[in-house]
């Protein structure tokens, strides 16, 4: 009789099963999409605009549109998110006001994306008169991804040992020199993880771009920030629900390409992270 | 050993230090002379470290910290000197060897770099002379690119001394610098301190009363946030004025 060993076995099986329950759906989803859609992903599909009521041709404008939107989102949310997290962690005094800000940020990440869409529509499209445009869409997505970027950056900064700051300050470095040389370099891997996670989510969102940028059918590429674009998540939504007699494999193919774009973003972040980890030697 | 007419470099006037409501130092009036090694002894929670970190304002990293009274450094109120300038002139060695997770070279070059020295050749010269002064050069000269955290504890602590020396301070504070070191490493750190005497004022906080007896010119005894007694090391250890000092240095304390 060895209860400890039996319990150990039960715990192992239980934890392993949990793991399986989490991983299985992901694998199934990917397998389902790949097996149904991969066949339709041809060179034409990713380089041609849609034709014939979107039933033929490709989704090139939607791919380009999504990439532009993500780049725009990154351009706004990355500096804003990282700088405000630096302020919160390194500069802000621990008072009622700071705690209020931190609470708001946590709450912002719980707001449904459609609400961000409506907010972006009211503020950027109507009030700022940007119209439905790349600018309005990217700003809306940026606001939506800010809470996660701020939270991830905050945690990455807080994980840097306090002793690094003390060493730097004790040698007569200024606060900013300390942050720049002794804190940020060691926080970058964590910041990257959070940022890419947040941007991946932004890449796949439909609701925030619904009223702010996404075009139903726009085969030409945008000329300025004030143009509309097609975007993959919205395109997927449209061809799956609004276009009758749509070949199913085209929807899956679109989903497949969207997943690949997100996967590529993650790949870039993994490579960058490995590069920065090499610097970290403790 | 002690100047007839010593020059005061640091002075505190009625210094009171608080963490929140807890008072860590009470009415401290102390003078530190130029080029001396001042030993600070006392049991835990006697305010030794608080005193040390009050001198270069590192205490203020703790948001609950506040102080009353004045620290005078080089005839100037320390509050009137910008933090970065003050800390460049008053360096500190922490209790545990605190290295940055970069190479040996980068650790020592960090200070000079933030103070604006960019030329590689100049940095190399500074790093070499700092490591020599800290008695570490011979052990690491062939592997300056090695990650500093891979050095032994004693080597890391001497690296920390070299790093502090590289910014050319006037005062060096030691916060129990040998608490984690073996006797041989301790001896090496103490040797380094002796060599540095001619150029620097050094304040050594230590839990090891014998260490204070070995290296310091004068010794102060702190107890529960107050300075009980200060005097020539010899006097403190042989004929102290206060009974509590006597009890502490002879090991009858507590």
Short mmCIF file of C-alpha atoms in Angstrom, two decimals:
data_model
loop_
_atom_site.label_atom_id
_atom_site.label_comp_id
_atom_site.label_asym_id
_atom_site.label_seq_id
_atom_site.Cartn_x
_atom_site.Cartn_y
_atom_site.Cartn_z
CA UNK A 1 0.00 0.00 0.00
CA UNK A 2 1.56 3.23 -1.07
CA UNK A 3 -0.97 6.03 -1.03
CA UNK A 4 1.57 8.68 -1.96
CA UNK A 5 2.48 6.84 -5.13
CA UNK A 6 -1.16 6.19 -6.08
CA UNK A 7 -1.95 9.85 -5.53
CA UNK A 8 1.04 10.78 -7.62
CA UNK A 9 -0.32 8.62 -10.47
CA UNK A 10 -3.80 10.12 -10.19
CA UNK A 11 -2.41 13.64 -10.21
CA UNK A 12 -0.30 12.86 -13.24
CA UNK A 13 -3.22 11.39 -15.18
CA UNK A 14 -5.49 14.25 -14.19
CA UNK A 15 -3.02 16.95 -15.19
CA UNK A 16 -2.15 15.12 -18.39
CA UNK A 17 -5.81 14.83 -19.30
CA UNK A 18 -6.31 18.56 -18.73
CA UNK A 19 -3.44 19.24 -21.07
CA UNK A 20 -5.02 17.00 -23.70
CA UNK A 21 -8.41 18.70 -23.35
CA UNK A 22 -6.73 22.02 -24.03
CA UNK A 23 -4.52 20.95 -26.89
CA UNK A 24 -6.97 18.67 -28.67
CA UNK A 25 -9.47 21.34 -29.82
CA UNK A 26 -6.64 23.50 -31.15
CA UNK A 27 -5.22 20.61 -33.15
CA UNK A 28 -8.69 19.68 -34.40
CA UNK A 29 -9.44 23.23 -35.51
CA UNK A 30 -6.14 23.51 -37.36
CA UNK A 31 -6.56 20.09 -38.94
CA UNK A 32 -10.13 20.91 -39.99
CA UNK A 33 -9.13 24.20 -41.60
CA UNK A 34 -6.02 22.84 -43.26
CA UNK A 35 -7.70 19.74 -44.66
CA UNK A 36 -10.64 21.75 -46.02
CA UNK A 37 -8.84 24.89 -47.11
CA UNK A 38 -5.24 24.15 -47.95
CA UNK A 39 -6.19 22.69 -51.34
CA UNK A 40 -7.74 26.00 -52.44
CA UNK A 41 -4.71 28.08 -51.44
CA UNK A 42 -2.99 28.53 -54.76
CA UNK A 43 -0.60 31.18 -56.04
CA UNK A 44 -3.57 32.79 -57.76
CA UNK A 45 -5.53 32.80 -54.50
CA UNK A 46 -3.00 34.90 -52.66
CA UNK A 47 -1.97 37.20 -55.54
CA UNK A 48 -5.25 37.96 -57.36
CA UNK A 49 -8.21 40.14 -56.38
CA UNK A 50 -11.60 38.41 -56.12
CA UNK A 51 -13.68 38.10 -59.26
CA UNK A 52 -17.16 37.07 -60.28
CA UNK A 53 -19.01 37.97 -57.09
CA UNK A 54 -15.99 36.83 -55.02
CA UNK A 55 -16.53 33.22 -56.04
CA UNK A 56 -13.36 33.22 -58.13
CA UNK A 57 -9.98 34.82 -58.08
CA UNK A 58 -8.10 35.40 -54.82
CA UNK A 59 -8.06 37.43 -51.65
CA UNK A 60 -4.97 39.51 -52.28
CA UNK A 61 -6.59 42.86 -51.30
CA UNK A 62 -7.77 41.36 -48.00
CA UNK A 63 -4.30 39.99 -47.21
CA UNK A 64 -2.69 43.33 -47.98
CA UNK A 65 -5.44 45.14 -46.05
CA UNK A 66 -4.91 43.02 -42.94
CA UNK A 67 -1.15 43.49 -43.08
CA UNK A 68 -1.56 47.26 -43.45
CA UNK A 69 -4.01 47.36 -40.55
CA UNK A 70 -1.68 45.37 -38.30
CA UNK A 71 1.25 47.59 -39.20
CA UNK A 72 -0.86 50.67 -38.47
CA UNK A 73 -2.10 49.19 -35.20
CA UNK A 74 1.46 48.43 -34.18
CA UNK A 75 2.61 51.93 -35.07
CA UNK A 76 0.11 53.43 -32.62
CA UNK A 77 -0.20 50.87 -29.86
CA UNK A 78 3.42 49.79 -29.46
CA UNK A 79 5.00 53.13 -28.50
CA UNK A 80 1.92 54.24 -26.57
CA UNK A 81 1.56 50.96 -24.69
CA UNK A 82 5.22 50.45 -23.86
CA UNK A 83 5.82 54.06 -22.82
CA UNK A 84 2.76 54.18 -20.59
CA UNK A 85 3.77 50.88 -18.97
CA UNK A 86 7.24 52.29 -18.31
CA UNK A 87 5.62 55.31 -16.72
CA UNK A 88 3.35 53.16 -14.56
CA UNK A 89 6.10 50.84 -13.35
CA UNK A 90 9.11 53.14 -13.07
CA UNK A 91 7.79 56.63 -12.47
CA UNK A 92 4.22 56.70 -11.15
CA UNK A 93 3.86 57.03 -7.40
CA UNK A 94 1.69 54.45 -5.72
CA UNK A 95 -1.37 56.56 -4.99
CA UNK A 96 -5.11 56.49 -5.54
CA UNK A 97 -4.82 57.97 -9.03
CA UNK A 98 -2.28 55.37 -10.19
CA UNK A 99 -4.35 52.54 -8.79
CA UNK A 100 -7.37 53.93 -10.62
CA UNK A 101 -5.43 53.91 -13.89
CA UNK A 102 -4.24 50.34 -13.33
CA UNK A 103 -7.78 49.22 -12.55
CA UNK A 104 -9.10 50.89 -15.70
CA UNK A 105 -6.51 49.13 -17.83
CA UNK A 106 -7.48 45.75 -16.44
CA UNK A 107 -11.13 46.52 -17.05
CA UNK A 108 -10.50 47.76 -20.58
CA UNK A 109 -9.19 44.34 -21.58
CA UNK A 110 -12.56 42.86 -20.64
CA UNK A 111 -14.62 45.06 -22.94
CA UNK A 112 -16.17 43.22 -25.93
CA UNK A 113 -14.57 44.08 -29.25
CA UNK A 114 -17.84 45.28 -30.78
CA UNK A 115 -17.90 48.05 -28.18
CA UNK A 116 -14.46 49.14 -29.32
CA UNK A 117 -15.83 49.07 -32.86
CA UNK A 118 -18.70 51.38 -31.97
CA UNK A 119 -16.38 53.63 -29.96
CA UNK A 120 -13.95 53.87 -32.87
CA UNK A 121 -16.78 54.58 -35.24
CA UNK A 122 -18.12 57.42 -33.08
CA UNK A 123 -14.75 58.96 -32.25
CA UNK A 124 -12.60 58.46 -35.34
CA UNK A 125 -15.03 57.97 -38.21
CA UNK A 126 -17.68 60.50 -37.23
CA UNK A 127 -16.23 62.96 -34.73
CA UNK A 128 -12.69 63.19 -36.13
CA UNK A 129 -14.11 62.96 -39.68
CA UNK A 130 -11.57 60.33 -40.75
CA UNK A 131 -14.40 58.45 -42.44
CA UNK A 132 -14.21 54.69 -42.78
CA UNK A 133 -10.47 54.51 -43.34
CA UNK A 134 -7.24 52.69 -42.54
CA UNK A 135 -6.48 55.43 -40.01
CA UNK A 136 -9.76 54.98 -38.15
CA UNK A 137 -9.51 51.17 -38.25
CA UNK A 138 -5.90 51.05 -37.09
CA UNK A 139 -6.60 53.49 -34.26
CA UNK A 140 -9.58 51.44 -33.12
CA UNK A 141 -7.58 48.22 -33.18
CA UNK A 142 -4.73 50.00 -31.39
CA UNK A 143 -7.01 51.09 -28.55
CA UNK A 144 -8.35 47.58 -28.29
CA UNK A 145 -4.88 46.03 -28.07
CA UNK A 146 -3.46 48.63 -25.66
CA UNK A 147 -4.60 47.02 -22.38
CA UNK A 148 -2.90 43.71 -23.16
CA UNK A 149 0.29 45.42 -24.36
CA UNK A 150 0.41 47.61 -21.26
CA UNK A 151 -0.26 44.71 -18.90
CA UNK A 152 2.33 42.47 -20.56
CA UNK A 153 4.95 45.23 -20.61
CA UNK A 154 4.19 46.08 -16.99
CA UNK A 155 4.70 42.49 -15.94
CA UNK A 156 7.89 42.16 -17.98
CA UNK A 157 9.31 45.32 -16.37
CA UNK A 158 8.33 44.22 -12.89
CA UNK A 159 10.06 40.89 -13.47
CA UNK A 160 13.43 42.63 -13.92
CA UNK A 161 15.25 42.29 -10.57
CA UNK A 162 15.23 45.47 -8.48
CA UNK A 163 18.97 44.99 -7.93
CA UNK A 164 19.69 45.91 -11.57
CA UNK A 165 18.10 49.30 -10.98
CA UNK A 166 19.97 49.76 -7.71
CA UNK A 167 23.32 48.95 -9.31
CA UNK A 168 22.75 51.38 -12.13
CA UNK A 169 21.45 54.19 -9.92
CA UNK A 170 24.23 53.66 -7.38
CA UNK A 171 26.79 54.22 -10.13
CA UNK A 172 25.31 57.63 -10.78
CA UNK A 173 23.15 56.78 -13.78
CA UNK A 174 20.02 58.84 -14.20
CA UNK A 175 16.63 57.22 -14.01
CA UNK A 176 16.19 57.15 -17.78
CA UNK A 177 19.72 55.77 -18.34
CA UNK A 178 18.86 53.05 -15.85
CA UNK A 179 15.64 52.15 -17.61
CA UNK A 180 17.24 52.30 -21.03
CA UNK A 181 20.34 50.20 -20.16
CA UNK A 182 19.47 48.03 -17.20
CA UNK A 183 15.73 47.41 -17.35
CA UNK A 184 14.36 47.48 -20.91
CA UNK A 185 16.92 45.10 -22.47
CA UNK A 186 15.93 42.41 -19.98
CA UNK A 187 12.21 43.06 -20.35
CA UNK A 188 12.10 42.89 -24.15
CA UNK A 189 11.35 39.14 -24.45
CA UNK A 190 8.33 39.51 -22.19
CA UNK A 191 7.19 42.66 -23.94
CA UNK A 192 7.44 40.90 -27.32
CA UNK A 193 5.32 37.98 -26.17
CA UNK A 194 2.51 40.17 -24.93
CA UNK A 195 2.64 42.48 -27.90
CA UNK A 196 2.48 39.75 -30.50
CA UNK A 197 -0.33 38.03 -28.62
CA UNK A 198 -2.28 41.24 -28.62
CA UNK A 199 -1.57 42.04 -32.27
CA UNK A 200 -2.48 38.50 -33.33
CA UNK A 201 -5.83 39.01 -31.71
CA UNK A 202 -6.21 42.36 -33.45
CA UNK A 203 -5.39 40.70 -36.79
CA UNK A 204 -8.30 38.31 -36.41
CA UNK A 205 -10.92 40.72 -35.05
CA UNK A 206 -13.95 41.52 -37.16
CA UNK A 207 -16.07 43.69 -34.92
CA UNK A 208 -13.70 46.66 -34.44
CA UNK A 209 -13.10 47.03 -38.20
CA UNK A 210 -16.71 46.45 -39.19
CA UNK A 211 -17.72 50.12 -39.09
CA UNK A 212 -14.32 51.75 -39.16
CA UNK A 213 -12.42 50.46 -42.17
CA UNK A 214 -13.46 47.17 -43.72
CA UNK A 215 -14.77 47.19 -47.27
CA UNK A 216 -17.17 44.57 -48.57
CA UNK A 217 -15.58 44.44 -52.01
CA UNK A 218 -12.67 46.65 -53.05
CA UNK A 219 -10.35 44.95 -55.49
CA UNK A 220 -7.88 47.85 -55.85
CA UNK A 221 -5.25 48.56 -53.27
CA UNK A 222 -5.48 51.66 -51.02
CA UNK A 223 -3.71 54.87 -52.01
CA UNK A 224 -3.72 56.70 -48.68
CA UNK A 225 -4.46 56.29 -44.99
CA UNK A 226 -7.94 57.62 -45.65
CA UNK A 227 -8.89 54.77 -47.99
CA UNK A 228 -10.90 51.78 -47.01
CA UNK A 229 -9.41 48.30 -47.35
CA UNK A 230 -10.64 44.75 -47.36
CA UNK A 231 -9.50 42.69 -44.41
CA UNK A 232 -9.35 38.92 -44.01
CA UNK A 233 -11.56 38.45 -40.93
CA UNK A 234 -14.30 40.64 -42.37
CA UNK A 235 -13.93 39.03 -45.80
CA UNK A 236 -14.31 35.65 -44.17
CA UNK A 237 -17.41 36.81 -42.36
CA UNK A 238 -18.87 38.20 -45.58
CA UNK A 239 -18.25 35.21 -47.80
CA UNK A 240 -19.48 32.83 -45.12
CA UNK A 241 -22.74 34.64 -44.41
CA UNK A 242 -23.61 37.19 -47.08
CA UNK A 243 -22.74 35.57 -50.40
CA UNK A 244 -25.05 32.77 -51.52
CA UNK A 245 -23.60 29.63 -53.11
CA UNK A 246 -20.11 30.41 -51.94
CA UNK A 247 -17.76 27.42 -52.33
CA UNK A 248 -17.00 26.33 -48.77
CA UNK A 249 -13.35 25.65 -49.48
CA UNK A 250 -12.79 29.37 -50.22
CA UNK A 251 -13.91 30.26 -46.69
CA UNK A 252 -11.57 27.66 -45.26
CA UNK A 253 -8.76 28.83 -47.52
CA UNK A 254 -9.24 32.40 -46.24
CA UNK A 255 -9.16 31.15 -42.68
CA UNK A 256 -6.04 29.18 -43.48
CA UNK A 257 -4.25 32.24 -44.87
CA UNK A 258 -5.30 34.31 -41.83
CA UNK A 259 -3.88 31.69 -39.49
CA UNK A 260 -0.67 31.60 -41.53
CA UNK A 261 -0.27 35.40 -41.25
CA UNK A 262 -0.72 35.21 -37.47
CA UNK A 263 1.64 32.25 -37.34
CA UNK A 264 4.28 34.20 -39.26
CA UNK A 265 3.98 37.09 -36.81
CA UNK A 266 4.52 34.68 -33.95
CA UNK A 267 7.49 33.17 -35.73
CA UNK A 268 9.12 36.59 -36.08
CA UNK A 269 8.58 37.22 -32.37
CA UNK A 270 10.07 33.84 -31.45
CA UNK A 271 13.18 34.60 -33.49
CA UNK A 272 13.48 38.08 -31.96
CA UNK A 273 12.95 36.68 -28.49
CA UNK A 274 15.68 34.10 -28.96
CA UNK A 275 17.97 36.88 -30.14
CA UNK A 276 17.33 39.00 -27.05
CA UNK A 277 17.49 36.03 -24.66
CA UNK A 278 21.08 35.46 -25.71
CA UNK A 279 21.94 38.75 -24.03
CA UNK A 280 20.39 37.66 -20.77
CA UNK A 281 22.93 35.80 -18.72
CA UNK A 282 21.72 35.09 -15.25
CA UNK B 1 47.19 56.67 10.86
CA UNK B 2 44.83 59.45 11.90
CA UNK B 3 45.39 63.00 10.82
CA UNK B 4 46.08 65.51 13.56
CA UNK B 5 43.71 67.90 11.91
CA UNK B 6 41.32 65.68 10.02
CA UNK B 7 39.26 67.08 7.21
CA UNK B 8 35.54 66.32 7.47
CA UNK B 9 34.09 65.05 4.18
CA UNK B 10 30.69 63.83 5.39
CA UNK B 11 28.69 65.06 8.32
CA UNK B 12 25.16 64.34 9.45
CA UNK B 13 23.22 66.81 11.58
CA UNK B 14 20.34 65.44 13.66
CA UNK B 15 19.60 62.84 11.01
CA UNK B 16 16.34 60.97 11.59
CA UNK B 17 15.25 58.29 9.14
CA UNK B 18 11.84 56.68 8.83
CA UNK B 19 10.24 53.86 6.84
CA UNK B 20 6.60 54.77 7.02
CA UNK B 21 6.10 55.31 10.75
CA UNK B 22 8.95 53.11 11.83
CA UNK B 23 11.98 55.10 12.89
CA UNK B 24 15.23 53.49 11.76
CA UNK B 25 17.73 56.16 12.83
CA UNK B 26 17.43 58.67 15.66
CA UNK B 27 19.29 61.97 15.98
CA UNK B 28 22.46 60.84 14.31
CA UNK B 29 25.37 63.27 14.45
CA UNK B 30 28.47 61.81 12.92
CA UNK B 31 31.54 63.11 11.13
CA UNK B 32 33.48 61.13 8.57
CA UNK B 33 37.06 62.18 7.88
CA UNK B 34 38.71 62.24 4.52
CA UNK B 35 40.73 59.11 3.63
CA UNK B 36 39.79 57.20 6.75
CA UNK B 37 38.16 53.81 6.93
CA UNK B 38 35.23 54.17 9.29
CA UNK B 39 33.83 50.91 10.58
CA UNK B 40 30.18 50.71 11.63
CA UNK B 41 29.28 47.80 13.86
CA UNK B 42 26.07 46.84 15.59
CA UNK B 43 23.45 44.09 15.63
CA UNK B 44 20.73 43.68 13.02
CA UNK B 45 18.15 46.49 12.86
CA UNK B 46 20.53 48.98 14.41
CA UNK B 47 20.27 51.39 11.47
CA UNK B 48 23.70 50.73 9.96
CA UNK B 49 22.49 50.13 6.44
CA UNK B 50 19.96 52.94 6.64
CA UNK B 51 22.78 55.31 7.58
CA UNK B 52 24.87 54.12 4.65
CA UNK B 53 22.08 54.43 2.12
CA UNK B 54 21.05 57.82 3.50
CA UNK B 55 24.44 59.17 2.45
CA UNK B 56 23.84 58.57 -1.26
CA UNK B 57 20.06 58.84 -1.04
CA UNK B 58 19.48 55.21 -2.11
CA UNK B 59 16.97 54.99 0.73
CA UNK B 60 14.61 57.05 -1.37
CA UNK B 61 14.11 54.06 -3.70
CA UNK B 62 11.82 52.83 -0.95
CA UNK B 63 8.63 54.87 -1.44
CA UNK B 64 7.79 54.86 2.27
CA UNK B 65 11.14 56.39 3.24
CA UNK B 66 11.48 59.89 4.68
CA UNK B 67 14.21 61.68 6.59
CA UNK B 68 14.71 64.75 8.75
CA UNK B 69 17.94 66.53 9.48
CA UNK B 70 20.78 67.03 7.07
CA UNK B 71 23.58 65.16 5.37
CA UNK B 72 26.48 67.47 4.56
CA UNK B 73 28.84 66.22 1.89
CA UNK B 74 31.91 68.24 0.94
CA UNK B 75 30.47 71.37 2.63
CA UNK B 76 27.23 71.08 0.68
CA UNK B 77 23.81 69.85 1.72
CA UNK B 78 23.42 66.48 -0.03
CA UNK B 79 19.79 67.34 -0.79
CA UNK B 80 21.02 70.12 -3.05
CA UNK B 81 23.15 67.79 -5.16
CA UNK B 82 21.30 65.96 -7.96
CA UNK B 83 20.96 62.24 -7.18
CA UNK B 84 23.06 61.07 -10.11
CA UNK B 85 25.91 63.48 -9.30
CA UNK B 86 25.84 62.55 -5.62
CA UNK B 87 25.90 58.83 -6.36
CA UNK B 88 28.74 59.22 -8.81
CA UNK B 89 30.79 60.76 -5.99
CA UNK B 90 29.60 58.35 -3.27
CA UNK B 91 29.74 54.76 -4.53
CA UNK B 92 28.35 51.72 -2.72
CA UNK B 93 29.15 48.01 -2.56
CA UNK B 94 26.13 45.90 -1.65
CA UNK B 95 25.97 43.00 0.77
CA UNK B 96 25.47 40.32 -1.84
CA UNK B 97 27.63 40.61 -4.93
CA UNK B 98 25.30 42.28 -7.41
CA UNK B 99 26.53 41.89 -10.94
CA UNK B 100 24.69 42.83 -14.09
CA UNK B 101 23.99 39.89 -16.40
CA UNK B 102 26.56 40.99 -18.96
CA UNK B 103 30.27 40.47 -19.45
CA UNK B 104 32.95 41.37 -16.93
CA UNK B 105 34.09 44.20 -19.17
CA UNK B 106 30.58 45.61 -19.60
CA UNK B 107 29.97 45.52 -15.86
CA UNK B 108 32.96 47.71 -15.16
CA UNK B 109 32.49 49.91 -18.21
CA UNK B 110 28.84 50.60 -17.41
CA UNK B 111 29.50 53.51 -15.04
CA UNK B 112 31.99 55.36 -17.25
CA UNK B 113 29.65 54.82 -20.21
CA UNK B 114 26.66 56.46 -18.56
CA UNK B 115 28.94 59.33 -17.63
CA UNK B 116 29.68 59.93 -21.27
CA UNK B 117 32.90 58.07 -22.05
CA UNK B 118 32.47 56.39 -25.43
CA UNK B 119 35.93 55.75 -26.81
CA UNK B 120 36.72 52.04 -26.65
CA UNK B 121 40.43 52.59 -25.93
CA UNK B 122 39.63 54.94 -23.06
CA UNK B 123 37.11 52.48 -21.61
CA UNK B 124 39.64 49.67 -21.85
CA UNK B 125 42.13 51.73 -19.87
CA UNK B 126 39.57 52.53 -17.17
CA UNK B 127 38.41 48.91 -16.90
CA UNK B 128 41.96 47.63 -16.61
CA UNK B 129 43.02 50.09 -13.92
CA UNK B 130 39.78 49.58 -11.94
CA UNK B 131 40.19 45.80 -12.02
CA UNK B 132 43.82 46.15 -10.94
CA UNK B 133 42.90 48.36 -8.00
CA UNK B 134 40.28 45.80 -6.95
CA UNK B 135 42.85 42.97 -7.10
CA UNK B 136 40.91 41.15 -9.79
CA UNK B 137 42.83 41.92 -13.00
CA UNK B 138 45.18 38.94 -12.88
CA UNK B 139 42.32 36.50 -12.42
CA UNK B 140 40.13 37.79 -15.26
CA UNK B 141 42.38 39.57 -17.76
CA UNK B 142 42.10 36.71 -20.28
CA UNK B 143 38.32 36.41 -20.13
CA UNK B 144 36.86 39.88 -19.93
CA UNK B 145 34.03 38.76 -22.27
CA UNK B 146 32.86 36.08 -19.87
CA UNK B 147 29.43 36.61 -18.25
CA UNK B 148 30.08 38.24 -14.87
CA UNK B 149 27.58 36.06 -12.96
CA UNK B 150 29.82 33.05 -13.67
CA UNK B 151 32.58 34.40 -11.45
CA UNK B 152 32.84 33.09 -7.90
CA UNK B 153 31.22 35.08 -5.10
CA UNK B 154 34.48 36.66 -3.97
CA UNK B 155 35.46 37.56 -7.52
CA UNK B 156 32.02 39.06 -8.12
CA UNK B 157 32.35 41.21 -5.04
CA UNK B 158 35.75 42.51 -6.18
CA UNK B 159 34.18 43.10 -9.60
CA UNK B 160 31.58 45.25 -7.84
CA UNK B 161 34.39 47.21 -6.19
CA UNK B 162 36.07 47.64 -9.58
CA UNK B 163 32.77 48.78 -11.07
CA UNK B 164 32.41 51.40 -8.35
CA UNK B 165 36.04 52.52 -8.73
CA UNK B 166 35.55 52.95 -12.48
CA UNK B 167 33.32 55.99 -11.93
CA UNK B 168 36.04 57.54 -9.70
CA UNK B 169 34.04 58.27 -6.57
CA UNK B 170 35.39 60.14 -3.55
CA UNK B 171 33.67 57.97 -0.97
CA UNK B 172 33.02 54.23 -1.06
CA UNK B 173 30.34 52.72 1.15
CA UNK B 174 30.48 49.00 1.93
CA UNK B 175 27.30 47.34 3.17
CA UNK B 176 28.52 44.11 4.78
CA UNK B 177 30.63 43.38 1.71
CA UNK B 178 31.95 40.07 2.97
CA UNK B 179 28.82 38.54 4.47
CA UNK B 180 28.60 35.89 1.76
CA UNK B 181 32.32 35.30 1.26
CA UNK B 182 34.81 32.71 2.48
CA UNK B 183 37.78 33.85 4.64
CA UNK B 184 40.25 33.95 1.74
CA UNK B 185 37.95 36.04 -0.45
CA UNK B 186 37.28 38.24 2.58
CA UNK B 187 41.00 38.76 3.04
CA UNK B 188 41.31 39.80 -0.61
CA UNK B 189 38.49 42.32 -0.29
CA UNK B 190 40.08 43.69 2.88
CA UNK B 191 43.45 43.95 1.10
CA UNK B 192 41.79 45.94 -1.65
CA UNK B 193 40.27 48.28 0.92
CA UNK B 194 43.67 48.87 2.48
CA UNK B 195 45.21 49.74 -0.88
CA UNK B 196 42.40 52.17 -1.64
CA UNK B 197 42.91 54.16 1.56
CA UNK B 198 45.22 56.72 0.04
CA UNK B 199 42.70 57.82 -2.56
CA UNK B 200 39.28 57.23 -1.04
CA UNK B 201 37.22 57.71 2.07
CA UNK B 202 35.65 54.38 3.00
CA UNK B 203 32.79 53.51 5.30
CA UNK B 204 32.43 49.85 6.18
CA UNK B 205 29.25 48.48 7.69
CA UNK B 206 29.88 45.01 9.02
CA UNK B 207 28.31 42.35 11.19
CA UNK B 208 31.76 40.98 11.75
CA UNK B 209 33.29 42.98 14.62
CA UNK B 210 36.68 41.41 13.99
CA UNK B 211 36.64 42.75 10.48
CA UNK B 212 36.04 46.28 11.78
CA UNK B 213 38.91 45.77 14.22
CA UNK B 214 41.18 44.61 11.39
CA UNK B 215 40.59 47.28 8.77
CA UNK B 216 39.01 50.43 10.19
CA UNK B 217 40.74 53.49 11.64
CA UNK B 218 37.75 54.55 13.68
CA UNK B 219 34.73 52.51 14.64
CA UNK B 220 31.18 53.52 15.51
CA UNK B 221 28.77 51.31 17.42
CA UNK B 222 25.10 51.54 16.47
CA UNK B 223 22.27 50.11 18.54
CA UNK B 224 18.54 50.32 17.82
CA UNK B 225 18.84 53.31 15.54
CA UNK B 226 21.21 55.30 17.70
CA UNK B 227 24.94 55.74 17.65
CA UNK B 228 26.12 54.66 21.07
CA UNK B 229 29.75 55.47 20.66
CA UNK B 230 32.40 56.42 18.12
CA UNK B 231 36.15 56.50 18.55
CA UNK B 232 39.48 55.16 17.45
CA UNK B 233 39.11 51.48 16.65
CA UNK B 234 41.69 50.61 19.24
CA UNK B 235 39.82 52.49 21.95
CA UNK B 236 36.43 51.06 21.02
CA UNK B 237 37.73 47.53 21.20
CA UNK B 238 39.85 47.89 24.34
CA UNK B 239 38.47 50.66 26.55
CA UNK B 240 35.00 51.66 25.36
CA UNK B 241 33.16 54.36 27.29
CA UNK B 242 29.72 52.75 27.16
CA UNK B 243 28.94 49.46 28.81
CA UNK B 244 26.74 48.39 25.85
CA UNK B 245 29.68 48.80 23.47
CA UNK B 246 31.84 46.78 25.79
CA UNK B 247 29.23 44.02 25.93
CA UNK B 248 28.88 43.97 22.17
CA UNK B 249 32.56 43.90 21.22
CA UNK B 250 33.38 41.28 23.83
CA UNK B 251 30.47 39.14 22.66
CA UNK B 252 28.47 39.33 25.88
CA UNK B 253 25.64 41.10 24.10
CA UNK B 254 22.09 39.75 24.19
#
